[in-house]
Amino acid sequence: MTNDPAVVFEAATKTYGGVPAVDGIDLTVRRGETVALLGRNGAGKSTTIALLLGLDEPDGGRVSLFGGAPARAVEAGRVGAMLQEGRPVPRVTVRELVSFVARTYPAPLPVAEALALAGLTELAGRRVDRLSGGQVQRVRFAVALAGSPELIVLDEPTAALDVEARQAFWESMRGYARRGNTVLFSTHYLEEADAHADRIVVLDSGRVVADGTSEQLKRAAGGSLVSFDLAGGPTEGLTLLPGVTSVEIRGDRALLRTDDSDATVRALAAMDAIRGLEVAAVSLDDAFLTLTRRTLETAR
Ligand SMILES: Nc1ncnc2c1ncn2[C@@H]1O[C@H](COP(=O)(O)OP(=O)(O)O)[C@@H](O)[C@H]1O
Ligand SMILES: [Mg+2]
């Protein structure tokens, strides 16, 4: 077996009616990684996933899975997917459904194993149309695992689930990832990307605006926030302080984003009459807002 990456996007684009849904994406996912595609509604997550699975062709650029065409990898059972639009729930048992799907693949996972991985062993004999929303998502997960894929792609798999069902879902995903498999999931929940992915790819208007661990994203967005009371003092020159990447004035407080809070604070301390000084780490929320600010501004 060669060592081609699981997923490669090279300058991939996809336009719907003149509007780019995917606007020049370059992305490589190595085998064994768990990657979150993080973005707001309309950021291009589902379109990216459709290109990745070969459900749609890019207008420009290239997408490959395991070094070949997406459709080939999908047919061979190397890729399993849970799409955002669920099909109607069939009136068969969990075991029947997973067995049926498994038989369509050349080298399926033993059904009992797929059920166990999805946490469905106890529910195997239950009818799928009588399960809760969280249980149905786990059935869809088992269906995605049926072909014994090396890569699994999940489009907002927990969007409609309560906290407990989400926990159970992510535990199943982790179990599958721990076997050395590759996972790509989309979400608009920052906490999910932070908690369950090794790497976060932030999409905004069809482009990758950030790519890294949550620590790297926080740094990229400006490592800390330094704030203080202006007390009528001047605001010009604050952007020139060491480390400062942006300045915001909120009422009578100045908020400085800085990638070197020590240097910024030292410079401020050298100025007279600085009151109410606070230093806080940027949260992933802050980072996400900074990285995707362009969208917010055009939306206004
Ligand atoms: N089949 C389609 N026809 C027209 N526009 C589409 C279609 N699919 C997606 N879009 C548009 O492309 C953009 C990205 O959509 P999508 O990939 O579904 O984003 P996300 O999954 O991040 O919410 C949106 O502006 C959406 O309206
Ligand atoms: Mg979507």
Short mmCIF file of C-alpha atoms and ligand atoms in Angstrom, two decimals:
data_model
loop_
_atom_site.label_atom_id
_atom_site.label_comp_id
_atom_site.label_asym_id
_atom_site.label_seq_id
_atom_site.Cartn_x
_atom_site.Cartn_y
_atom_site.Cartn_z
CA MET A 1 0.00 0.00 0.00
CA THR A 2 1.32 3.43 -0.90
CA ASN A 3 1.42 6.30 1.51
CA ASP A 4 -0.65 8.85 -0.34
CA PRO A 5 -2.46 11.26 1.97
CA ALA A 6 -6.09 10.42 2.75
CA VAL A 7 -7.35 13.68 1.22
CA VAL A 8 -5.81 16.25 -1.11
CA PHE A 9 -7.52 19.40 -2.40
CA GLU A 10 -5.53 21.45 -4.90
CA ALA A 11 -6.99 24.87 -5.72
CA ALA A 12 -10.45 23.30 -5.82
CA THR A 13 -13.35 25.57 -6.74
CA LYS A 14 -17.09 25.07 -7.07
CA THR A 15 -19.50 27.80 -8.08
CA TYR A 16 -23.29 27.71 -7.92
CA GLY A 17 -25.07 30.26 -10.08
CA GLY A 18 -22.09 32.61 -10.11
CA VAL A 19 -21.53 32.40 -6.34
CA PRO A 20 -18.41 30.52 -5.27
CA ALA A 21 -19.30 27.93 -2.61
CA VAL A 22 -15.72 26.60 -2.60
CA ASP A 23 -13.23 29.24 -3.65
CA GLY A 24 -9.77 27.76 -4.16
CA ILE A 25 -9.26 25.26 -1.37
CA ASP A 26 -5.86 23.69 -0.77
CA LEU A 27 -5.94 21.05 1.92
CA THR A 28 -4.06 17.88 2.71
CA VAL A 29 -5.27 15.44 5.36
CA ARG A 30 -2.72 12.82 6.33
CA ARG A 31 -3.74 9.32 7.28
CA GLY A 32 -4.65 8.95 10.92
CA GLU A 33 -5.54 12.61 11.47
CA THR A 34 -8.84 13.80 12.95
CA VAL A 35 -9.64 17.11 11.30
CA ALA A 36 -12.53 19.50 11.98
CA LEU A 37 -13.88 21.70 9.21
CA LEU A 38 -15.17 24.65 11.19
CA GLY A 39 -17.36 27.36 9.72
CA ARG A 40 -20.66 29.16 9.91
CA ASN A 41 -23.71 28.21 7.88
CA GLY A 42 -22.93 28.80 4.23
CA ALA A 43 -19.14 28.73 4.74
CA GLY A 44 -18.81 25.89 2.23
CA LYS A 45 -18.44 22.84 4.49
CA SER A 46 -21.04 20.64 2.78
CA THR A 47 -19.83 21.62 -0.69
CA THR A 48 -16.26 20.74 0.32
CA ILE A 49 -17.51 17.37 1.55
CA ALA A 50 -19.52 16.78 -1.66
CA LEU A 51 -16.34 17.38 -3.71
CA LEU A 52 -14.36 15.15 -1.40
CA LEU A 53 -16.79 12.27 -1.85
CA GLY A 54 -17.02 12.72 -5.60
CA LEU A 55 -20.74 13.57 -5.32
CA ASP A 56 -19.94 16.77 -7.17
CA GLU A 57 -17.12 17.67 -9.57
CA PRO A 58 -14.97 20.75 -8.93
CA ASP A 59 -15.19 23.48 -11.61
CA GLY A 60 -11.47 24.01 -11.20
CA GLY A 61 -8.57 22.36 -9.41
CA ARG A 62 -8.34 18.78 -8.21
CA VAL A 63 -9.56 16.58 -5.38
CA SER A 64 -8.10 13.16 -4.68
CA LEU A 65 -8.54 10.47 -2.05
CA PHE A 66 -5.70 8.04 -1.33
CA GLY A 67 -3.97 9.26 -4.46
CA GLY A 68 -6.87 8.55 -6.84
CA ALA A 69 -10.30 9.70 -7.89
CA PRO A 70 -12.78 10.11 -5.01
CA ALA A 71 -15.36 7.83 -6.65
CA ARG A 72 -12.84 5.01 -6.85
CA ALA A 73 -12.02 5.21 -3.14
CA VAL A 74 -15.72 5.38 -2.26
CA GLU A 75 -16.62 2.32 -4.38
CA ALA A 76 -13.77 0.34 -2.84
CA GLY A 77 -15.24 0.99 0.61
CA ARG A 78 -12.22 3.03 1.71
CA VAL A 79 -14.45 6.00 2.60
CA GLY A 80 -17.56 6.10 4.75
CA ALA A 81 -19.78 9.17 5.07
CA MET A 82 -22.58 10.66 7.09
CA LEU A 83 -24.14 13.44 5.08
CA GLN A 84 -26.09 16.35 6.49
CA GLU A 85 -29.31 15.42 4.68
CA GLY A 86 -30.44 12.16 6.23
CA ARG A 87 -32.47 9.70 4.19
CA PRO A 88 -35.83 8.61 5.58
CA VAL A 89 -35.44 6.09 8.35
CA PRO A 90 -36.29 2.57 7.11
CA ARG A 91 -38.61 0.19 8.96
CA VAL A 92 -36.04 -2.54 9.59
CA THR A 93 -33.93 -3.46 12.60
CA VAL A 94 -30.55 -1.90 13.25
CA ARG A 95 -28.77 -5.19 12.54
CA GLU A 96 -30.70 -5.73 9.28
CA LEU A 97 -29.84 -2.30 7.99
CA VAL A 98 -26.14 -2.48 8.81
CA SER A 99 -25.91 -6.05 7.40
CA PHE A 100 -27.62 -4.96 4.20
CA VAL A 101 -25.21 -2.08 3.68
CA ALA A 102 -22.19 -4.21 4.62
CA ARG A 103 -23.03 -6.70 1.85
CA THR A 104 -22.67 -3.96 -0.76
CA TYR A 105 -18.93 -3.62 0.01
CA PRO A 106 -16.06 -5.84 -1.09
CA ALA A 107 -14.44 -6.18 2.35
CA PRO A 108 -16.93 -5.07 5.00
CA LEU A 109 -16.42 -4.81 8.72
CA PRO A 110 -18.04 -7.73 10.60
CA VAL A 111 -21.53 -6.41 11.44
CA ALA A 112 -21.10 -7.06 15.17
CA GLU A 113 -17.95 -4.95 15.12
CA ALA A 114 -19.62 -2.04 13.31
CA LEU A 115 -22.47 -2.18 15.83
CA ALA A 116 -20.06 -2.30 18.78
CA LEU A 117 -18.02 0.64 17.46
CA ALA A 118 -21.18 2.70 17.12
CA GLY A 119 -22.38 1.69 20.61
CA LEU A 120 -25.39 -0.17 19.19
CA THR A 121 -24.85 -3.72 20.42
CA GLU A 122 -27.78 -3.45 22.83
CA LEU A 123 -30.02 -1.89 20.19
CA ALA A 124 -29.24 -4.33 17.34
CA GLY A 125 -32.70 -5.91 17.38
CA ARG A 126 -34.65 -2.62 17.62
CA ARG A 127 -36.42 -1.06 14.68
CA VAL A 128 -34.58 1.95 13.31
CA ASP A 129 -37.77 4.00 12.93
CA ARG A 130 -38.43 3.68 16.69
CA LEU A 131 -35.12 5.07 17.92
CA SER A 132 -34.30 8.48 19.37
CA GLY A 133 -32.50 11.13 17.29
CA GLY A 134 -29.18 10.37 18.96
CA GLN A 135 -29.60 6.64 18.40
CA VAL A 136 -30.46 7.20 14.73
CA GLN A 137 -27.25 9.22 14.30
CA ARG A 138 -25.31 6.28 15.76
CA VAL A 139 -27.06 3.97 13.28
CA ARG A 140 -26.01 6.29 10.46
CA PHE A 141 -22.50 6.14 11.89
CA ALA A 142 -22.59 2.31 11.88
CA VAL A 143 -23.79 2.44 8.25
CA ALA A 144 -20.86 4.70 7.39
CA LEU A 145 -18.51 2.17 9.05
CA ALA A 146 -20.04 -0.86 7.34
CA GLY A 147 -17.55 -1.01 4.46
CA SER A 148 -14.59 -0.91 6.88
CA PRO A 149 -13.42 2.49 5.64
CA GLU A 150 -10.01 4.03 6.37
CA LEU A 151 -11.51 7.50 6.13
CA ILE A 152 -14.80 8.65 7.53
CA VAL A 153 -16.43 11.96 6.65
CA LEU A 154 -19.11 13.40 8.93
CA ASP A 155 -21.10 16.49 7.96
CA GLU A 156 -22.34 18.18 11.15
CA PRO A 157 -23.10 14.80 12.71
CA THR A 158 -24.29 16.16 16.06
CA ALA A 159 -26.15 19.28 14.92
CA ALA A 160 -29.56 18.16 16.22
CA LEU A 161 -28.45 16.19 19.28
CA ASP A 162 -28.63 16.97 22.96
CA VAL A 163 -25.48 17.08 25.08
CA GLU A 164 -25.66 13.48 26.23
CA ALA A 165 -26.24 12.09 22.74
CA ARG A 166 -23.36 14.21 21.45
CA GLN A 167 -21.01 12.80 24.06
CA ALA A 168 -21.98 9.26 23.09
CA PHE A 169 -21.52 10.06 19.43
CA TRP A 170 -18.04 11.53 19.86
CA GLU A 171 -16.98 8.59 21.99
CA SER A 172 -17.86 6.28 19.09
CA MET A 173 -15.96 8.49 16.67
CA ARG A 174 -12.91 8.45 18.96
CA GLY A 175 -12.99 4.64 19.13
CA TYR A 176 -12.86 4.48 15.38
CA ALA A 177 -10.10 7.10 15.10
CA ARG A 178 -7.97 5.31 17.72
CA ARG A 179 -7.66 2.36 15.35
CA GLY A 180 -5.47 4.54 13.14
CA ASN A 181 -8.25 5.71 10.85
CA THR A 182 -8.73 9.18 9.40
CA VAL A 183 -11.69 11.37 10.33
CA LEU A 184 -12.90 14.59 8.76
CA PHE A 185 -15.93 16.17 10.38
CA SER A 186 -17.65 19.49 9.88
CA THR A 187 -19.16 21.53 12.66
CA HIS A 188 -20.18 25.04 13.57
CA TYR A 189 -19.58 24.29 17.26
CA LEU A 190 -16.20 25.62 18.32
CA GLU A 191 -16.14 23.43 21.41
CA GLU A 192 -16.56 20.31 19.30
CA ALA A 193 -13.71 21.24 17.00
CA ASP A 194 -11.56 22.05 20.03
CA ALA A 195 -12.43 18.91 21.97
CA HIS A 196 -12.49 16.26 19.27
CA ALA A 197 -10.08 17.23 16.48
CA ASP A 198 -6.27 17.14 16.28
CA ARG A 199 -6.45 19.95 13.78
CA ILE A 200 -9.00 22.65 12.89
CA VAL A 201 -9.48 23.99 9.39
CA VAL A 202 -11.54 27.19 9.48
CA LEU A 203 -13.63 27.80 6.36
CA ASP A 204 -15.09 31.17 5.52
CA SER A 205 -16.76 32.10 2.23
CA GLY A 206 -15.43 28.95 0.61
CA ARG A 207 -11.81 29.58 1.63
CA VAL A 208 -9.49 28.16 4.24
CA VAL A 209 -8.80 31.11 6.54
CA ALA A 210 -6.90 29.17 9.20
CA ASP A 211 -5.48 25.70 9.62
CA GLY A 212 -3.82 24.34 12.74
CA THR A 213 -4.32 23.19 16.32
CA SER A 214 -6.61 25.30 18.49
CA GLU A 215 -3.47 26.71 20.17
CA GLN A 216 -2.11 27.76 16.79
CA LEU A 217 -5.43 29.38 15.84
CA LYS A 218 -5.49 31.36 19.08
CA ARG A 219 -1.96 32.57 18.38
CA ALA A 220 -2.78 33.38 14.75
CA ALA A 221 -5.69 35.50 15.94
CA GLY A 222 -3.47 37.46 18.34
CA GLY A 223 -2.40 35.65 21.50
CA SER A 224 -3.84 37.85 24.26
CA LEU A 225 -6.18 40.71 25.00
CA VAL A 226 -4.85 43.60 27.04
CA SER A 227 -7.42 46.13 28.22
CA PHE A 228 -7.35 49.25 30.39
CA ASP A 229 -9.37 52.37 31.26
CA LEU A 230 -8.75 55.20 28.87
CA ALA A 231 -9.76 57.81 31.43
CA GLY A 232 -9.91 60.41 28.68
CA GLY A 233 -6.34 59.67 27.58
CA PRO A 234 -5.27 59.66 23.94
CA THR A 235 -6.04 56.66 21.74
CA GLU A 236 -3.69 57.45 18.90
CA GLY A 237 -0.43 55.57 18.99
CA LEU A 238 -1.84 52.50 20.73
CA THR A 239 -1.50 50.45 17.52
CA LEU A 240 2.23 51.26 17.55
CA LEU A 241 2.85 49.64 20.95
CA PRO A 242 5.03 46.52 20.80
CA GLY A 243 3.10 43.32 20.03
CA VAL A 244 -0.20 45.05 19.33
CA THR A 245 -2.06 43.72 16.29
CA SER A 246 -5.36 45.57 16.68
CA VAL A 247 -7.03 48.18 18.87
CA GLU A 248 -10.67 48.50 19.77
CA ILE A 249 -12.23 51.23 21.90
CA ARG A 250 -15.30 50.09 23.84
CA GLY A 251 -16.83 52.92 25.82
CA ASP A 252 -14.04 54.13 28.06
CA ARG A 253 -11.92 51.00 27.72
CA ALA A 254 -9.21 50.23 25.22
CA LEU A 255 -8.89 46.61 24.10
CA LEU A 256 -5.60 45.70 22.53
CA ARG A 257 -5.02 42.42 20.80
CA THR A 258 -1.36 41.48 21.13
CA ASP A 259 0.92 38.63 20.23
CA ASP A 260 3.41 39.67 22.92
CA SER A 261 1.45 40.64 26.03
CA ASP A 262 4.62 41.07 28.16
CA ALA A 263 6.04 43.70 25.81
CA THR A 264 2.66 45.43 25.47
CA VAL A 265 2.13 45.60 29.23
CA ARG A 266 5.69 46.91 29.83
CA ALA A 267 5.14 49.68 27.29
CA LEU A 268 1.79 50.57 28.83
CA ALA A 269 3.25 50.61 32.34
CA ALA A 270 5.82 53.13 31.17
CA MET A 271 2.97 55.44 30.22
CA ASP A 272 1.38 57.48 32.97
CA ALA A 273 -2.03 56.95 34.48
CA ILE A 274 -2.85 53.47 33.20
CA ARG A 275 -5.71 52.14 35.32
CA GLY A 276 -7.65 48.91 35.44
CA LEU A 277 -5.14 46.94 33.39
CA GLU A 278 -6.25 43.40 32.50
CA VAL A 279 -4.60 40.69 30.46
CA ALA A 280 -6.61 37.74 29.17
CA ALA A 281 -5.85 34.89 26.80
CA VAL A 282 -7.74 34.90 23.54
CA SER A 283 -10.39 32.18 23.54
CA LEU A 284 -11.08 29.99 20.56
CA ASP A 285 -14.29 32.01 20.15
CA ASP A 286 -12.27 35.22 19.87
CA ALA A 287 -9.91 33.55 17.44
CA PHE A 288 -12.76 32.30 15.30
CA LEU A 289 -14.38 35.74 15.24
CA THR A 290 -11.12 37.41 14.29
CA LEU A 291 -10.34 34.88 11.60
CA THR A 292 -13.80 35.12 10.04
CA ARG A 293 -14.43 38.84 10.65
CA ARG A 294 -14.56 39.54 6.92
CA THR A 295 -17.82 37.58 6.65
CA LEU A 296 -19.36 39.47 9.55
CA GLU A 297 -18.44 42.78 7.99
CA THR A 298 -19.89 41.92 4.58
CA ALA A 299 -23.04 40.59 6.26
CA ARG A 300 -23.68 43.90 7.98
N1 LIG B 1 -26.83 23.10 -4.77
C1 LIG B 1 -26.62 24.40 -4.55
N2 LIG B 1 -27.15 25.35 -5.36
C2 LIG B 1 -26.94 26.65 -5.15
N3 LIG B 1 -26.21 27.15 -4.13
C3 LIG B 1 -25.66 26.27 -3.28
C4 LIG B 1 -25.85 24.85 -3.44
N4 LIG B 1 -25.17 24.24 -2.43
C5 LIG B 1 -24.61 25.22 -1.69
N5 LIG B 1 -24.91 26.43 -2.19
C6 LIG B 1 -24.42 27.71 -1.65
O1 LIG B 1 -23.03 27.61 -1.46
C7 LIG B 1 -22.61 28.18 -0.22
C8 LIG B 1 -21.96 27.13 0.66
O2 LIG B 1 -22.94 26.20 1.08
P1 LIG B 1 -22.60 24.91 1.94
O3 LIG B 1 -21.44 24.23 1.34
O4 LIG B 1 -23.86 24.14 2.09
O5 LIG B 1 -22.17 25.57 3.33
P2 LIG B 1 -22.17 24.95 4.82
O6 LIG B 1 -22.26 23.47 4.69
O7 LIG B 1 -20.87 25.42 5.40
O8 LIG B 1 -23.34 25.54 5.52
C9 LIG B 1 -23.87 28.80 0.37
O9 LIG B 1 -23.90 30.14 -0.01
C10 LIG B 1 -24.99 28.02 -0.27
O10 LIG B 1 -26.16 28.79 -0.35
MG MG B 2 -23.59 22.18 5.52
#
